[in-house]
């Protein structure tokens, strides 16, 4: 197995201890761990391992008298609200065997309990096992507490996400004032670059240590010796903690593989995250469709076109939504990789090809048509599978990705997306004009976007230069970075930094241009 395959399989192997304990058990899982499982085999992996049911980690859930075994999988410390929920579920049930998995290692539990000395064994976990037996009502019942680093979601062969740390955010200038306010007797920190691990709030230190532990487990599972680089104050703290991690020191001496890891504070490129790159299908799907409840990396796909349900104007949410994570079907995995890595036109054609192949394999009466792929065409192919439950079940992954594509291509926000993309490109052209030509650049924006001219007050509107002068001056100044064709201009530079979300346009366009 190659190093890349090892890296992709590591999050799946992290679930092995959990799957080994779920036989004949009801599993309670919080949203963060459920999202990681969502991309690592989903509920089907639990069923194949022998689980009886999967329930939300909530005080309002319980089990019957015929369900004596429970497995809890949580992403947080075994303190506070997490402990309260576990106690509530046990009190409402009749468990005799409880297993608790937490993504937070025992060393971080010691830190959270203000224990600095290195202790043998896992005393915090052992004490919690005694509490579990006490809540179950019999100290002779069985309770187990252990660490499972199930923090990563393998979205593709070359992309891992960490939904458990989606809320972790880099430091901002207001945070520096809050940090200084909590240390009145110590020297004030002058900038974020002066902040170290000890200056952070305890809750944030716990999150950083948990992330470092998850990364160390990932590298340990792949036999990797990392070389860390950091860009930004928060990244510097995380990279320093990883470098000083006790288990990482031993791993670096024996690891066979080598890799570089670059930590980047997302606040250094916030504008890039909300831009419209325009040439990737998955990007548009994630923007247009509603998020899957409780998830940050997947969306809802309306499957009503695969049923006989009648849609009404009052229908807002799909009854049983589909998703993008298709881990069980090989053809769907190949299609998903193609959608991620190719341009939109190629990805849409790949979706059509997979649908045609699936329909031909099932001998469905498909009508071939060449030319441009339309959402109506994709839906007509998908509706052919409604007549056969076996066909629907065998190709459900490809059908869900096909529906996601069709619903995105006909989404009402798509024209606004294209307008945002065009305006961003034009804004780039105006930004790279030579210094002192601001009037020309602003006039150029209005020349190409006349629909936005009325939004600016007449007194503030800059004088619009002559068309011929703008053209000559613009192309003369931009000849090194622009390619001119008779029908359109093609920028040869990357897109500019973006600073607005899609829903903020078009109202804010003119004022951004004016500045």
Tab-separated table of C-alpha atoms in Angstrom:
chain	number	residue	atom	x	y	z
A	1	UNK	CA	0.000	0.000	0.000
A	2	UNK	CA	1.377	3.411	-0.995
A	3	UNK	CA	1.912	6.258	1.449
A	4	UNK	CA	-1.095	8.129	-0.013
A	5	UNK	CA	-3.338	5.092	0.419
A	6	UNK	CA	-2.096	4.697	3.988
A	7	UNK	CA	-2.984	8.317	4.628
A	8	UNK	CA	-6.505	7.862	3.222
A	9	UNK	CA	-7.158	4.626	5.110
A	10	UNK	CA	-5.960	5.956	8.486
A	11	UNK	CA	-9.308	7.618	9.422
A	12	UNK	CA	-11.126	4.389	8.539
A	13	UNK	CA	-8.813	2.323	10.748
A	14	UNK	CA	-9.432	4.735	13.621
A	15	UNK	CA	-13.015	3.423	13.754
A	16	UNK	CA	-11.877	-0.188	14.239
A	17	UNK	CA	-11.924	-0.065	18.091
A	18	UNK	CA	-15.430	1.422	18.001
A	19	UNK	CA	-16.752	-1.122	15.513
A	20	UNK	CA	-15.333	-3.959	17.605
A	21	UNK	CA	-17.540	-2.922	20.553
A	22	UNK	CA	-20.890	-2.180	18.892
A	23	UNK	CA	-22.137	-5.744	18.428
A	24	UNK	CA	-25.702	-6.030	19.802
A	25	UNK	CA	-25.423	-2.468	21.132
A	26	UNK	CA	-27.346	0.755	20.679
A	27	UNK	CA	-24.907	3.488	19.645
A	28	UNK	CA	-25.271	7.086	20.848
A	29	UNK	CA	-23.137	9.540	18.875
A	30	UNK	CA	-22.770	13.330	18.839
A	31	UNK	CA	-22.921	15.352	15.619
A	32	UNK	CA	-19.174	15.801	15.179
A	33	UNK	CA	-18.386	12.101	15.410
A	34	UNK	CA	-21.437	11.273	13.303
A	35	UNK	CA	-20.122	13.489	10.517
A	36	UNK	CA	-16.735	11.760	10.612
A	37	UNK	CA	-18.531	8.391	10.427
A	38	UNK	CA	-20.681	9.763	7.604
A	39	UNK	CA	-17.585	9.864	5.354
A	40	UNK	CA	-16.073	6.647	6.793
A	41	UNK	CA	-18.747	4.110	5.937
A	42	UNK	CA	-21.781	5.672	7.569
A	43	UNK	CA	-24.494	3.852	9.457
A	44	UNK	CA	-23.949	0.831	7.204
A	45	UNK	CA	-20.546	0.276	8.828
A	46	UNK	CA	-22.192	0.078	12.259
A	47	UNK	CA	-24.863	-2.322	11.017
A	48	UNK	CA	-22.256	-4.568	9.422
A	49	UNK	CA	-20.420	-4.621	12.753
A	50	UNK	CA	-23.592	-5.807	14.525
A	51	UNK	CA	-25.045	-2.607	15.994
A	52	UNK	CA	-28.769	-2.660	16.738
A	53	UNK	CA	-29.477	1.035	16.307
A	54	UNK	CA	-27.905	4.484	16.108
A	55	UNK	CA	-29.342	7.378	18.116
A	56	UNK	CA	-28.528	11.004	18.671
A	57	UNK	CA	-26.442	11.879	21.707
A	58	UNK	CA	-29.235	13.583	23.623
A	59	UNK	CA	-30.870	13.513	27.051
A	60	UNK	CA	-34.181	12.820	25.309
A	61	UNK	CA	-33.042	9.432	23.986
A	62	UNK	CA	-33.251	6.106	25.829
A	63	UNK	CA	-33.441	2.332	25.281
A	64	UNK	CA	-35.879	-0.374	26.259
A	65	UNK	CA	-35.486	-3.250	28.675
A	66	UNK	CA	-34.457	-5.575	25.842
A	67	UNK	CA	-31.450	-3.374	24.953
A	68	UNK	CA	-28.883	-3.918	27.727
A	69	UNK	CA	-25.776	-2.646	25.901
A	70	UNK	CA	-24.897	0.911	24.911
A	71	UNK	CA	-21.909	2.516	23.193
A	72	UNK	CA	-21.368	6.275	23.479
A	73	UNK	CA	-19.091	8.040	20.969
A	74	UNK	CA	-18.369	11.683	21.801
A	75	UNK	CA	-15.913	14.290	20.586
A	76	UNK	CA	-15.623	16.252	23.824
A	77	UNK	CA	-14.181	15.977	27.302
A	78	UNK	CA	-15.939	13.709	29.765
A	79	UNK	CA	-17.023	16.721	31.784
A	80	UNK	CA	-19.984	19.041	32.144
A	81	UNK	CA	-22.853	18.652	29.702
A	82	UNK	CA	-21.396	15.502	28.127
A	83	UNK	CA	-21.464	13.724	31.485
A	84	UNK	CA	-24.987	14.986	32.172
A	85	UNK	CA	-26.299	13.560	28.891
A	86	UNK	CA	-24.682	10.161	29.476
A	87	UNK	CA	-26.165	10.035	32.977
A	88	UNK	CA	-29.623	11.013	31.703
A	89	UNK	CA	-29.621	8.317	29.007
A	90	UNK	CA	-28.490	5.646	31.468
A	91	UNK	CA	-31.105	6.715	34.021
A	92	UNK	CA	-33.892	6.287	31.449
A	93	UNK	CA	-32.632	2.901	30.225
A	94	UNK	CA	-31.792	-0.547	31.580
A	95	UNK	CA	-28.151	-0.923	30.611
A	96	UNK	CA	-25.861	-3.582	31.983
A	97	UNK	CA	-22.904	-2.885	29.708
A	98	UNK	CA	-21.713	0.614	28.759
A	99	UNK	CA	-18.769	1.591	26.572
A	100	UNK	CA	-17.716	5.229	26.178
A	101	UNK	CA	-15.355	6.416	23.424
A	102	UNK	CA	-14.019	9.959	23.465
A	103	UNK	CA	-11.903	11.746	20.863
A	104	UNK	CA	-10.075	13.563	23.655
A	105	UNK	CA	-7.050	11.594	24.924
A	106	UNK	CA	-6.425	10.867	28.581
A	107	UNK	CA	-3.525	13.332	28.753
A	108	UNK	CA	-5.871	16.201	27.844
A	109	UNK	CA	-8.344	15.015	30.488
A	110	UNK	CA	-5.537	15.267	33.036
A	111	UNK	CA	-4.754	18.801	31.852
A	112	UNK	CA	-8.429	19.801	32.044
A	113	UNK	CA	-8.494	18.524	35.636
A	114	UNK	CA	-5.371	20.571	36.486
A	115	UNK	CA	-3.156	17.507	36.891
A	116	UNK	CA	0.356	18.219	35.647
A	117	UNK	CA	2.140	15.088	36.884
A	118	UNK	CA	2.444	12.041	34.638
A	119	UNK	CA	0.345	9.235	36.129
A	120	UNK	CA	0.412	5.543	35.354
A	121	UNK	CA	-2.591	4.053	33.637
A	122	UNK	CA	-5.730	6.081	32.948
A	123	UNK	CA	-7.105	7.166	36.334
A	124	UNK	CA	-9.615	9.658	34.869
A	125	UNK	CA	-11.124	6.989	32.625
A	126	UNK	CA	-11.133	4.454	35.469
A	127	UNK	CA	-13.005	6.847	37.748
A	128	UNK	CA	-15.570	7.446	35.022
A	129	UNK	CA	-16.041	3.683	34.631
A	130	UNK	CA	-16.984	3.525	38.312
A	131	UNK	CA	-19.500	6.323	37.760
A	132	UNK	CA	-21.054	4.421	34.861
A	133	UNK	CA	-21.548	1.323	37.034
A	134	UNK	CA	-23.037	3.485	39.758
A	135	UNK	CA	-25.519	5.057	37.330
A	136	UNK	CA	-26.450	1.631	35.942
A	137	UNK	CA	-27.306	0.603	39.505
A	138	UNK	CA	-24.906	-2.299	39.991
A	139	UNK	CA	-21.148	-2.101	40.506
A	140	UNK	CA	-20.847	-5.609	39.008
A	141	UNK	CA	-22.063	-4.409	35.619
A	142	UNK	CA	-19.470	-3.786	32.904
A	143	UNK	CA	-18.210	-0.328	31.945
A	144	UNK	CA	-15.359	0.674	29.644
A	145	UNK	CA	-13.962	4.113	28.799
A	146	UNK	CA	-11.313	4.598	26.131
A	147	UNK	CA	-9.872	7.043	23.626
A	148	UNK	CA	-10.668	6.775	19.890
A	149	UNK	CA	-9.203	9.420	17.502
A	150	UNK	CA	-12.186	9.472	15.120
A	151	UNK	CA	-11.792	13.148	14.265
A	152	UNK	CA	-11.097	13.055	10.523
A	153	UNK	CA	-13.467	12.599	7.586
A	154	UNK	CA	-11.930	11.211	4.353
A	155	UNK	CA	-13.857	13.298	1.836
A	156	UNK	CA	-11.717	12.026	-1.044
A	157	UNK	CA	-8.503	10.163	-1.702
A	158	UNK	CA	-6.486	13.353	-1.255
A	159	UNK	CA	-8.629	15.382	1.132
A	160	UNK	CA	-9.251	14.903	4.848
A	161	UNK	CA	-11.434	17.243	6.870
A	162	UNK	CA	-11.767	17.536	10.633
A	163	UNK	CA	-15.423	18.365	11.395
A	164	UNK	CA	-14.748	17.896	15.108
A	165	UNK	CA	-12.643	21.083	14.985
A	166	UNK	CA	-14.788	23.125	12.595
A	167	UNK	CA	-15.445	25.644	15.369
A	168	UNK	CA	-11.728	26.186	16.104
A	169	UNK	CA	-10.865	29.668	14.836
A	170	UNK	CA	-7.589	31.639	14.749
A	171	UNK	CA	-6.967	34.509	17.100
A	172	UNK	CA	-8.140	38.016	16.199
A	173	UNK	CA	-7.138	41.429	17.633
A	174	UNK	CA	-10.176	41.530	19.992
A	175	UNK	CA	-8.956	38.222	21.442
A	176	UNK	CA	-5.680	39.895	22.378
A	177	UNK	CA	-7.538	42.470	24.464
A	178	UNK	CA	-9.503	39.703	26.196
A	179	UNK	CA	-6.299	37.779	26.934
A	180	UNK	CA	-4.615	40.858	28.415
A	181	UNK	CA	-7.702	41.595	30.527
A	182	UNK	CA	-7.412	38.177	32.199
A	183	UNK	CA	-3.767	38.641	33.185
A	184	UNK	CA	-3.715	41.981	35.063
A	185	UNK	CA	-0.637	41.082	37.117
A	186	UNK	CA	1.457	39.992	34.142
A	187	UNK	CA	3.104	41.878	31.329
A	188	UNK	CA	0.717	42.950	28.610
A	189	UNK	CA	1.101	41.208	25.274
A	190	UNK	CA	1.822	43.666	22.486
A	191	UNK	CA	0.586	41.636	19.519
A	192	UNK	CA	-0.834	38.263	18.571
A	193	UNK	CA	2.680	37.128	17.707
A	194	UNK	CA	3.528	37.352	21.427
A	195	UNK	CA	0.739	34.969	22.458
A	196	UNK	CA	1.901	31.511	23.497
A	197	UNK	CA	0.044	28.392	24.598
A	198	UNK	CA	0.010	29.331	28.280
A	199	UNK	CA	-1.686	32.664	27.543
A	200	UNK	CA	-4.708	31.057	25.887
A	201	UNK	CA	-7.932	30.341	27.813
A	202	UNK	CA	-8.121	26.839	29.238
A	203	UNK	CA	-10.976	25.865	26.909
A	204	UNK	CA	-8.949	26.884	23.864
A	205	UNK	CA	-5.886	25.076	25.182
A	206	UNK	CA	-7.972	21.906	25.448
A	207	UNK	CA	-9.091	22.279	21.821
A	208	UNK	CA	-5.537	22.850	20.604
A	209	UNK	CA	-4.208	19.861	22.539
A	210	UNK	CA	-7.023	17.689	21.202
A	211	UNK	CA	-6.246	18.728	17.616
A	212	UNK	CA	-2.550	18.045	18.131
A	213	UNK	CA	-3.363	14.622	19.572
A	214	UNK	CA	-5.585	13.819	16.570
A	215	UNK	CA	-2.832	14.843	14.157
A	216	UNK	CA	-0.298	12.775	16.069
A	217	UNK	CA	-2.601	9.743	15.898
A	218	UNK	CA	-2.981	10.278	12.140
A	219	UNK	CA	0.779	10.415	11.609
A	220	UNK	CA	1.323	7.509	13.956
A	221	UNK	CA	-1.168	5.372	12.033
A	222	UNK	CA	0.590	6.130	8.747
A	223	UNK	CA	4.138	5.846	10.089
A	224	UNK	CA	4.906	9.432	9.106
A	225	UNK	CA	7.674	11.730	10.284
A	226	UNK	CA	6.346	15.246	9.790
A	227	UNK	CA	8.134	18.514	9.163
A	228	UNK	CA	5.932	21.394	10.309
A	229	UNK	CA	5.620	24.924	8.943
A	230	UNK	CA	3.329	27.626	10.323
A	231	UNK	CA	1.821	30.811	8.889
A	232	UNK	CA	0.026	32.919	11.475
A	233	UNK	CA	0.073	33.164	15.284
A	234	UNK	CA	-2.462	30.403	15.950
A	235	UNK	CA	-0.766	28.049	13.520
A	236	UNK	CA	2.560	28.710	15.194
A	237	UNK	CA	1.107	27.619	18.545
A	238	UNK	CA	-0.367	24.417	17.084
A	239	UNK	CA	2.831	23.546	15.219
A	240	UNK	CA	4.854	24.113	18.382
A	241	UNK	CA	2.587	21.843	20.401
A	242	UNK	CA	2.879	19.111	17.776
A	243	UNK	CA	6.663	19.414	17.759
A	244	UNK	CA	6.781	19.046	21.552
A	245	UNK	CA	4.198	16.263	21.801
A	246	UNK	CA	5.739	13.423	23.881
A	247	UNK	CA	4.510	10.630	21.603
A	248	UNK	CA	5.575	12.521	18.479
A	249	UNK	CA	9.210	12.531	19.541
A	250	UNK	CA	9.347	8.749	19.663
A	251	UNK	CA	7.395	8.419	16.402
A	252	UNK	CA	9.819	10.616	14.474
A	253	UNK	CA	12.681	8.292	15.367
A	254	UNK	CA	11.024	5.182	13.919
A	255	UNK	CA	8.676	6.462	11.165
A	256	UNK	CA	9.477	5.275	7.645
A	257	UNK	CA	7.555	7.943	5.705
A	258	UNK	CA	8.203	11.661	5.622
A	259	UNK	CA	5.769	14.499	4.992
A	260	UNK	CA	5.528	18.256	5.324
A	261	UNK	CA	2.556	19.812	7.081
A	262	UNK	CA	1.732	23.487	6.653
A	263	UNK	CA	-0.498	25.195	9.229
A	264	UNK	CA	-2.206	28.351	7.942
A	265	UNK	CA	-4.439	30.713	9.904
A	266	UNK	CA	-7.670	30.912	7.908
A	267	UNK	CA	-8.051	34.568	8.862
A	268	UNK	CA	-5.118	35.351	6.564
A	269	UNK	CA	-7.274	34.386	3.569
A	270	UNK	CA	-10.876	34.842	4.640
A	271	UNK	CA	-11.725	36.537	1.353
A	272	UNK	CA	-10.661	33.514	-0.677
A	273	UNK	CA	-13.128	31.266	1.108
A	274	UNK	CA	-16.189	33.217	-0.063
A	275	UNK	CA	-15.123	33.858	-3.644
A	276	UNK	CA	-16.709	32.360	-6.740
A	277	UNK	CA	-14.071	30.410	-8.605
A	278	UNK	CA	-16.706	29.372	-11.068
A	279	UNK	CA	-15.200	26.309	-12.673
A	280	UNK	CA	-15.876	23.529	-10.174
A	281	UNK	CA	-19.174	21.688	-9.891
A	282	UNK	CA	-18.773	20.631	-6.250
A	283	UNK	CA	-18.156	24.234	-5.215
A	284	UNK	CA	-21.483	25.269	-6.708
A	285	UNK	CA	-23.278	22.287	-5.160
A	286	UNK	CA	-21.999	23.137	-1.679
A	287	UNK	CA	-23.075	26.760	-2.141
A	288	UNK	CA	-26.489	26.232	-3.723
A	289	UNK	CA	-27.954	23.326	-1.729
A	290	UNK	CA	-28.895	23.424	1.942
A	291	UNK	CA	-26.487	21.899	4.475
A	292	UNK	CA	-27.272	18.471	5.835
A	293	UNK	CA	-28.612	18.954	9.408
A	294	UNK	CA	-25.799	18.697	11.943
A	295	UNK	CA	-23.106	18.663	9.245
A	296	UNK	CA	-20.610	21.204	7.941
A	297	UNK	CA	-19.226	19.209	4.980
A	298	UNK	CA	-22.315	17.833	3.215
A	299	UNK	CA	-25.617	19.026	1.765
A	300	UNK	CA	-29.197	17.825	1.382
A	301	UNK	CA	-30.159	16.281	-1.942
A	302	UNK	CA	-33.901	16.190	-2.607
A	303	UNK	CA	-34.806	12.629	-3.631
A	304	UNK	CA	-38.481	13.303	-4.333
A	305	UNK	CA	-37.914	12.792	-8.071
A	306	UNK	CA	-37.127	9.161	-7.308
A	307	UNK	CA	-40.545	8.775	-5.661
A	308	UNK	CA	-44.181	9.397	-6.505
A	309	UNK	CA	-44.552	12.168	-3.933
A	310	UNK	CA	-46.192	15.345	-5.147
A	311	UNK	CA	-44.293	18.568	-4.501
A	312	UNK	CA	-46.297	21.558	-3.254
A	313	UNK	CA	-45.351	25.225	-2.863
A	314	UNK	CA	-45.267	24.651	0.897
A	315	UNK	CA	-42.640	21.906	0.666
A	316	UNK	CA	-39.427	23.380	2.063
A	317	UNK	CA	-37.272	20.466	3.191
A	318	UNK	CA	-36.895	16.993	1.677
A	319	UNK	CA	-38.525	14.221	3.665
A	320	UNK	CA	-35.510	11.902	3.521
A	321	UNK	CA	-32.591	13.827	1.981
A	322	UNK	CA	-29.756	12.264	0.071
A	323	UNK	CA	-26.146	13.421	0.349
A	324	UNK	CA	-22.775	13.629	-1.395
A	325	UNK	CA	-20.967	11.062	0.770
A	326	UNK	CA	-21.240	7.803	-1.162
A	327	UNK	CA	-18.770	5.375	0.394
A	328	UNK	CA	-20.400	2.029	-0.393
A	329	UNK	CA	-20.746	2.158	-4.180
A	330	UNK	CA	-17.502	2.008	-6.276
A	331	UNK	CA	-19.035	3.782	-9.286
A	332	UNK	CA	-20.291	6.610	-7.067
A	333	UNK	CA	-16.853	7.010	-5.476
A	334	UNK	CA	-15.240	7.314	-8.915
A	335	UNK	CA	-17.851	9.863	-9.977
A	336	UNK	CA	-17.339	11.882	-6.788
A	337	UNK	CA	-13.568	12.014	-7.356
A	338	UNK	CA	-14.162	13.220	-10.919
A	339	UNK	CA	-16.579	15.916	-9.745
A	340	UNK	CA	-14.008	17.155	-7.249
A	341	UNK	CA	-11.001	17.235	-9.532
A	342	UNK	CA	-12.326	18.290	-12.956
A	343	UNK	CA	-13.824	21.448	-14.379
A	344	UNK	CA	-17.579	21.930	-14.305
A	345	UNK	CA	-18.219	21.088	-17.960
A	346	UNK	CA	-16.216	17.875	-17.733
A	347	UNK	CA	-17.819	16.957	-14.396
A	348	UNK	CA	-21.360	17.414	-15.737
A	349	UNK	CA	-20.554	15.246	-18.746
A	350	UNK	CA	-19.111	12.624	-16.399
A	351	UNK	CA	-22.366	12.643	-14.418
A	352	UNK	CA	-24.337	12.051	-17.607
A	353	UNK	CA	-21.984	9.256	-18.666
A	354	UNK	CA	-22.398	7.431	-15.349
A	355	UNK	CA	-26.188	7.762	-15.523
A	356	UNK	CA	-26.260	6.432	-19.084
A	357	UNK	CA	-24.018	3.503	-18.165
A	358	UNK	CA	-26.171	2.663	-15.137
A	359	UNK	CA	-29.377	2.797	-17.200
A	360	UNK	CA	-27.841	0.677	-19.955
A	361	UNK	CA	-26.648	-1.867	-17.417
A	362	UNK	CA	-30.179	-2.187	-16.047
A	363	UNK	CA	-31.603	-2.269	-19.607
A	364	UNK	CA	-33.797	0.765	-19.023
A	365	UNK	CA	-35.377	2.518	-22.064
A	366	UNK	CA	-32.996	5.459	-22.185
A	367	UNK	CA	-33.127	7.993	-25.029
A	368	UNK	CA	-29.651	9.168	-25.931
A	369	UNK	CA	-29.089	12.800	-26.825
A	370	UNK	CA	-25.861	14.556	-27.668
A	371	UNK	CA	-24.841	18.135	-27.138
A	372	UNK	CA	-25.110	20.293	-24.072
A	373	UNK	CA	-26.041	18.604	-20.799
A	374	UNK	CA	-29.131	20.136	-19.180
A	375	UNK	CA	-30.687	19.493	-15.759
A	376	UNK	CA	-33.887	18.344	-17.481
A	377	UNK	CA	-31.904	15.742	-19.387
A	378	UNK	CA	-30.255	14.440	-16.205
A	379	UNK	CA	-33.615	14.256	-14.414
A	380	UNK	CA	-35.162	12.334	-17.304
A	381	UNK	CA	-32.416	9.727	-16.988
A	382	UNK	CA	-32.816	9.541	-13.215
A	383	UNK	CA	-36.595	9.083	-13.339
A	384	UNK	CA	-36.134	5.894	-15.353
A	385	UNK	CA	-34.946	4.153	-12.177
A	386	UNK	CA	-38.238	4.740	-10.330
A	387	UNK	CA	-39.829	1.717	-11.939
A	388	UNK	CA	-37.292	-0.773	-10.550
A	389	UNK	CA	-36.455	-0.990	-6.859
A	390	UNK	CA	-33.441	-3.213	-7.541
A	391	UNK	CA	-32.034	-0.698	-10.018
A	392	UNK	CA	-32.717	2.159	-7.631
A	393	UNK	CA	-30.955	0.414	-4.776
A	394	UNK	CA	-27.996	-0.735	-6.866
A	395	UNK	CA	-27.204	2.732	-8.232
A	396	UNK	CA	-28.407	4.957	-5.386
A	397	UNK	CA	-25.030	6.668	-5.007
A	398	UNK	CA	-24.763	7.718	-8.650
A	399	UNK	CA	-28.415	8.816	-8.629
A	400	UNK	CA	-27.895	11.039	-5.590
A	401	UNK	CA	-24.865	12.712	-7.173
A	402	UNK	CA	-26.841	13.123	-10.389
A	403	UNK	CA	-29.733	14.753	-8.550
A	404	UNK	CA	-27.336	17.064	-6.703
A	405	UNK	CA	-25.932	18.156	-10.063
A	406	UNK	CA	-29.346	18.712	-11.647
A	407	UNK	CA	-30.720	20.636	-8.659
A	408	UNK	CA	-27.650	22.878	-8.639
A	409	UNK	CA	-27.741	23.615	-12.378
A	410	UNK	CA	-31.381	24.754	-12.163
A	411	UNK	CA	-31.054	26.506	-8.802
A	412	UNK	CA	-32.395	30.090	-8.857
A	413	UNK	CA	-29.198	31.429	-7.271
A	414	UNK	CA	-26.993	30.207	-10.126
A	415	UNK	CA	-27.398	33.391	-12.263
A	416	UNK	CA	-26.385	35.431	-9.231
A	417	UNK	CA	-23.337	33.193	-8.864
A	418	UNK	CA	-22.299	33.938	-12.454
A	419	UNK	CA	-22.847	37.656	-11.889
A	420	UNK	CA	-20.666	37.555	-8.777
A	421	UNK	CA	-17.934	35.732	-10.672
A	422	UNK	CA	-18.019	38.249	-13.514
A	423	UNK	CA	-17.912	41.169	-11.111
A	424	UNK	CA	-14.973	39.661	-9.205
A	425	UNK	CA	-13.010	39.289	-12.420
A	426	UNK	CA	-13.812	42.856	-13.394
A	427	UNK	CA	-12.807	44.022	-9.939
A	428	UNK	CA	-9.456	42.307	-10.439
A	429	UNK	CA	-8.974	44.191	-13.674
A	430	UNK	CA	-9.708	47.488	-11.943
A	431	UNK	CA	-7.446	46.704	-8.986
A	432	UNK	CA	-4.362	46.098	-11.112
A	433	UNK	CA	-4.659	49.408	-12.954
A	434	UNK	CA	-1.654	51.629	-12.389
A	435	UNK	CA	-1.720	53.978	-9.412
A	436	UNK	CA	-3.541	57.194	-10.171
A	437	UNK	CA	-6.053	55.677	-12.578
A	438	UNK	CA	-8.831	55.086	-10.016
A	439	UNK	CA	-11.349	57.113	-12.012
A	440	UNK	CA	-10.698	55.000	-15.074
A	441	UNK	CA	-11.032	51.759	-13.169
A	442	UNK	CA	-14.273	52.798	-11.483
A	443	UNK	CA	-15.658	53.969	-14.786
A	444	UNK	CA	-14.763	50.631	-16.301
A	445	UNK	CA	-16.804	48.870	-13.638
A	446	UNK	CA	-19.838	50.967	-14.481
A	447	UNK	CA	-19.273	50.505	-18.198
A	448	UNK	CA	-19.581	46.725	-17.877
A	449	UNK	CA	-22.287	46.752	-15.184
A	450	UNK	CA	-24.863	49.365	-16.216
A	451	UNK	CA	-27.523	47.668	-14.089
A	452	UNK	CA	-25.680	48.809	-10.969
A	453	UNK	CA	-25.315	52.465	-11.987
A	454	UNK	CA	-28.668	53.530	-10.554
A	455	UNK	CA	-27.700	52.311	-7.084
A	456	UNK	CA	-25.157	55.122	-6.685
A	457	UNK	CA	-26.202	58.662	-5.944
A	458	UNK	CA	-25.552	61.073	-8.872
A	459	UNK	CA	-23.409	63.345	-6.705
A	460	UNK	CA	-21.060	60.495	-5.812
A	461	UNK	CA	-20.849	58.911	-9.220
A	462	UNK	CA	-17.428	59.527	-10.796
A	463	UNK	CA	-17.188	61.052	-14.257
A	464	UNK	CA	-17.365	58.296	-16.837
A	465	UNK	CA	-14.406	58.463	-19.250
A	466	UNK	CA	-14.818	58.127	-22.961
A	467	UNK	CA	-15.162	54.597	-24.200
A	468	UNK	CA	-12.288	54.803	-26.697
A	469	UNK	CA	-9.908	56.299	-24.168
A	470	UNK	CA	-10.719	53.611	-21.616
A	471	UNK	CA	-10.195	50.869	-24.147
A	472	UNK	CA	-6.862	52.170	-25.353
A	473	UNK	CA	-5.548	53.034	-21.937
A	474	UNK	CA	-6.826	49.845	-20.383
A	475	UNK	CA	-5.367	47.466	-22.925
A	476	UNK	CA	-2.099	49.381	-23.110
A	477	UNK	CA	-1.654	49.178	-19.334
A	478	UNK	CA	-2.848	45.576	-19.126
A	479	UNK	CA	-1.207	44.079	-22.169
A	480	UNK	CA	1.133	41.941	-20.029
A	481	UNK	CA	-1.647	40.248	-18.074
A	482	UNK	CA	-4.660	40.251	-20.389
A	483	UNK	CA	-5.546	38.287	-23.476
A	484	UNK	CA	-8.012	39.982	-25.813
A	485	UNK	CA	-10.374	38.077	-28.086
A	486	UNK	CA	-13.107	39.564	-30.288
A	487	UNK	CA	-15.852	38.389	-27.924
A	488	UNK	CA	-14.491	38.496	-24.381
A	489	UNK	CA	-11.507	39.162	-22.155
A	490	UNK	CA	-9.719	36.261	-20.492
A	491	UNK	CA	-7.699	37.147	-17.365
A	492	UNK	CA	-4.400	35.336	-17.146
A	493	UNK	CA	-3.967	36.121	-13.452
A	494	UNK	CA	-5.633	34.306	-10.523
A	495	UNK	CA	-8.869	35.731	-9.199
A	496	UNK	CA	-8.611	38.586	-6.700
A	497	UNK	CA	-9.124	38.474	-2.969
A	498	UNK	CA	-12.836	38.461	-2.235
A	499	UNK	CA	-14.452	40.070	0.757
A	500	UNK	CA	-18.181	39.411	0.466
A	501	UNK	CA	-20.558	36.486	0.703
A	502	UNK	CA	-22.886	35.595	-2.195
A	503	UNK	CA	-25.997	36.840	-0.431
A	504	UNK	CA	-24.485	40.333	-0.079
A	505	UNK	CA	-24.671	40.997	-3.796
A	506	UNK	CA	-25.737	42.869	-5.853
A	507	UNK	CA	-26.557	45.568	-3.261
A	508	UNK	CA	-22.957	45.974	-2.150
A	509	UNK	CA	-21.303	45.849	-5.563
A	510	UNK	CA	-21.386	49.545	-6.393
A	511	UNK	CA	-20.068	50.654	-3.057
A	512	UNK	CA	-17.195	48.225	-3.216
A	513	UNK	CA	-16.400	49.533	-6.684
A	514	UNK	CA	-16.614	53.119	-5.506
A	515	UNK	CA	-14.064	52.473	-2.742
